[in-house]
Amino acid sequence: MFQGASAINLDAKGRMSIPAKHRDALSIQCEGRLTLTRHPDGCVMLFPRPVWEQHRQQISAWPMQARAWQRIFLGYATDVEMDTAGRILISPELRAAVGLDKEVMMMGMGSHFEIWDAAKMAEKEQQAMDAGTPDVLANFSF
C-alpha cells in the first residue's frame, strides 16, 4: 500500500526522483519496472508494472463504446524503469497532456501513485473542500 505525499521537482529533462520511502518497495515489488499513464482528472498515474498489466487487460477488453477512454489510458501508457539514482523519465507528451511543469506532488493512492502539477493539485483540493463532503461519505468517521 502506497500512501503519503511528496513534493518533487522535475529536472530539465522531465525526470523525477522517486522518494526513498517508496523506492525500495518499488524495487522489491516490481524491480523498478513501472508504467505511467494519463488520468482524465489531469494527473499522471504511476503503477508498478504487474499492477498495470492487470488494469491493461481489463481496459483492453472494454467495448467499442469506450474506445475514447481506451485511448486516454492505453494510448498514453509508457513503460519506464527507475535508473540507478531512483529516477524516472516522464515523457514530454505525457507532461504536456496533464500540464506538468517543474513542481509536482506525488501522492500514494494504495496500489499506485498520482503525480500532479503542484499548483493544479492545490486548486483541485480547494475546489473539493469548497464543494463540501459528498453524500457517499456521510457515514464515514475516523
Coordinates of C-alpha atoms in Angstrom, one line a residue:
M1 CA 0.0 0.0 0.0
F2 CA 1.4 3.3 -1.1
Q3 CA 0.4 6.4 0.8
G4 CA 1.7 9.9 1.6
A5 CA 2.5 13.0 -0.3
S6 CA 5.9 14.0 -1.6
A7 CA 6.9 17.4 -3.1
I8 CA 9.3 16.8 -6.0
N9 CA 10.9 18.9 -8.7
L10 CA 11.2 17.7 -12.3
D11 CA 14.6 18.3 -13.8
A12 CA 15.1 20.0 -17.2
K13 CA 14.7 16.6 -19.0
G14 CA 11.5 15.7 -17.3
R15 CA 12.9 13.3 -14.8
M16 CA 11.7 12.9 -11.2
S17 CA 13.3 11.1 -8.3
I18 CA 11.1 8.5 -6.6
P19 CA 11.1 9.3 -2.9
A20 CA 13.4 7.0 -0.9
K21 CA 10.4 5.8 1.2
H22 CA 8.9 4.3 -1.9
R23 CA 12.0 3.5 -4.0
D24 CA 12.9 0.3 -2.0
A25 CA 9.3 -1.0 -2.1
L26 CA 9.1 -0.5 -5.8
S27 CA 12.5 -2.2 -6.3
I28 CA 11.3 -5.2 -4.4
Q29 CA 7.7 -5.3 -5.8
C30 CA 8.5 -4.8 -9.5
E31 CA 12.3 -4.5 -9.8
G32 CA 11.8 -0.8 -10.6
R33 CA 9.7 -1.6 -13.7
L34 CA 6.8 1.0 -13.8
T35 CA 4.1 2.2 -16.1
L36 CA 2.9 5.8 -16.4
T37 CA -0.3 6.9 -18.0
R38 CA -2.7 9.8 -18.1
H39 CA -5.7 10.2 -15.8
P40 CA -8.6 12.3 -17.1
D41 CA -8.7 14.3 -13.9
G42 CA -5.4 15.9 -15.0
C43 CA -2.6 13.9 -13.4
V44 CA -0.2 11.1 -14.3
M45 CA -0.8 7.7 -12.7
L46 CA 2.3 5.6 -11.8
F47 CA 1.8 1.9 -11.5
P48 CA 4.1 -1.0 -10.6
R49 CA 4.2 -2.9 -13.8
P50 CA 2.4 -6.0 -12.5
V51 CA -0.5 -3.9 -11.2
W52 CA -0.7 -2.0 -14.5
E53 CA -0.8 -5.3 -16.5
Q54 CA -4.0 -6.3 -14.7
H55 CA -5.6 -2.9 -15.5
R56 CA -4.3 -3.1 -19.1
Q57 CA -6.1 -6.4 -19.6
Q58 CA -9.4 -5.0 -18.3
I59 CA -9.1 -1.8 -20.3
S60 CA -8.3 -3.8 -23.5
A61 CA -11.5 -5.8 -23.1
W62 CA -13.7 -2.7 -23.0
P63 CA -16.3 -2.5 -25.8
M64 CA -16.1 -0.1 -28.7
Q65 CA -18.3 2.4 -27.0
A66 CA -15.3 3.0 -24.6
R67 CA -12.7 3.5 -27.3
A68 CA -12.0 7.1 -26.4
W69 CA -11.3 6.1 -22.8
Q70 CA -9.0 3.3 -24.0
R71 CA -7.1 5.9 -25.9
I72 CA -6.7 8.0 -22.8
F73 CA -5.5 5.1 -20.6
L74 CA -3.7 2.9 -23.1
G75 CA -2.6 5.4 -25.7
Y76 CA -0.6 7.4 -23.1
A77 CA 0.7 4.4 -21.2
T78 CA 4.5 4.3 -21.1
D79 CA 6.7 1.7 -19.6
V80 CA 9.7 3.1 -17.6
E81 CA 12.4 1.8 -15.3
M82 CA 14.0 3.5 -12.4
D83 CA 17.6 4.4 -13.1
T84 CA 20.4 3.7 -10.6
A85 CA 19.6 7.0 -8.9
G86 CA 15.9 6.1 -8.5
R87 CA 14.7 8.5 -11.2
I88 CA 12.1 8.0 -13.9
L89 CA 11.5 10.0 -17.1
I90 CA 8.1 11.4 -17.7
S91 CA 7.7 11.8 -21.5
P92 CA 7.2 15.2 -22.9
E93 CA 3.8 14.1 -24.4
L94 CA 2.6 12.9 -21.0
R95 CA 3.8 16.0 -19.2
A96 CA 2.1 18.2 -21.8
A97 CA -1.2 16.2 -21.7
V98 CA -1.6 16.9 -17.9
G99 CA 0.3 20.2 -17.6
L100 CA 3.2 19.0 -15.5
D101 CA 5.8 21.7 -15.2
K102 CA 8.6 21.7 -12.6
E103 CA 6.9 21.5 -9.2
V104 CA 4.9 18.2 -8.8
M105 CA 3.3 16.3 -6.0
M106 CA 3.5 12.5 -5.8
M107 CA 0.5 11.0 -3.9
G108 CA 0.4 7.4 -2.7
M109 CA -3.1 6.0 -3.7
G110 CA -2.9 2.5 -2.3
S111 CA -1.9 0.3 -5.3
H112 CA -0.4 3.2 -7.4
F113 CA 0.6 6.8 -7.3
E114 CA -0.7 10.0 -8.8
I115 CA 1.7 12.7 -10.0
W116 CA 0.1 16.2 -10.1
D117 CA 1.3 19.6 -11.0
A118 CA 1.6 21.1 -7.5
A119 CA -0.5 24.3 -8.3
K120 CA -3.2 22.3 -10.1
M121 CA -3.4 19.8 -7.2
A122 CA -3.8 22.6 -4.7
E123 CA -6.6 24.1 -6.8
K124 CA -8.4 20.8 -7.1
E125 CA -8.2 20.2 -3.4
Q126 CA -9.6 23.6 -2.6
Q127 CA -12.5 23.0 -5.1
A128 CA -13.2 19.7 -3.3
M129 CA -13.2 21.4 0.1
D130 CA -15.4 24.3 -1.1
A131 CA -17.9 21.8 -2.5
G132 CA -18.3 20.1 0.9
T133 CA -18.4 16.5 1.8
P134 CA -20.0 14.3 -0.8
D135 CA -23.1 12.2 0.2
V136 CA -21.1 9.0 -0.2
L137 CA -19.0 10.0 2.8
A138 CA -21.9 10.9 5.1
N139 CA -21.4 7.9 7.4
F140 CA -17.6 8.0 7.3
S141 CA -15.7 8.7 10.5
F142 CA -12.2 8.3 11.9

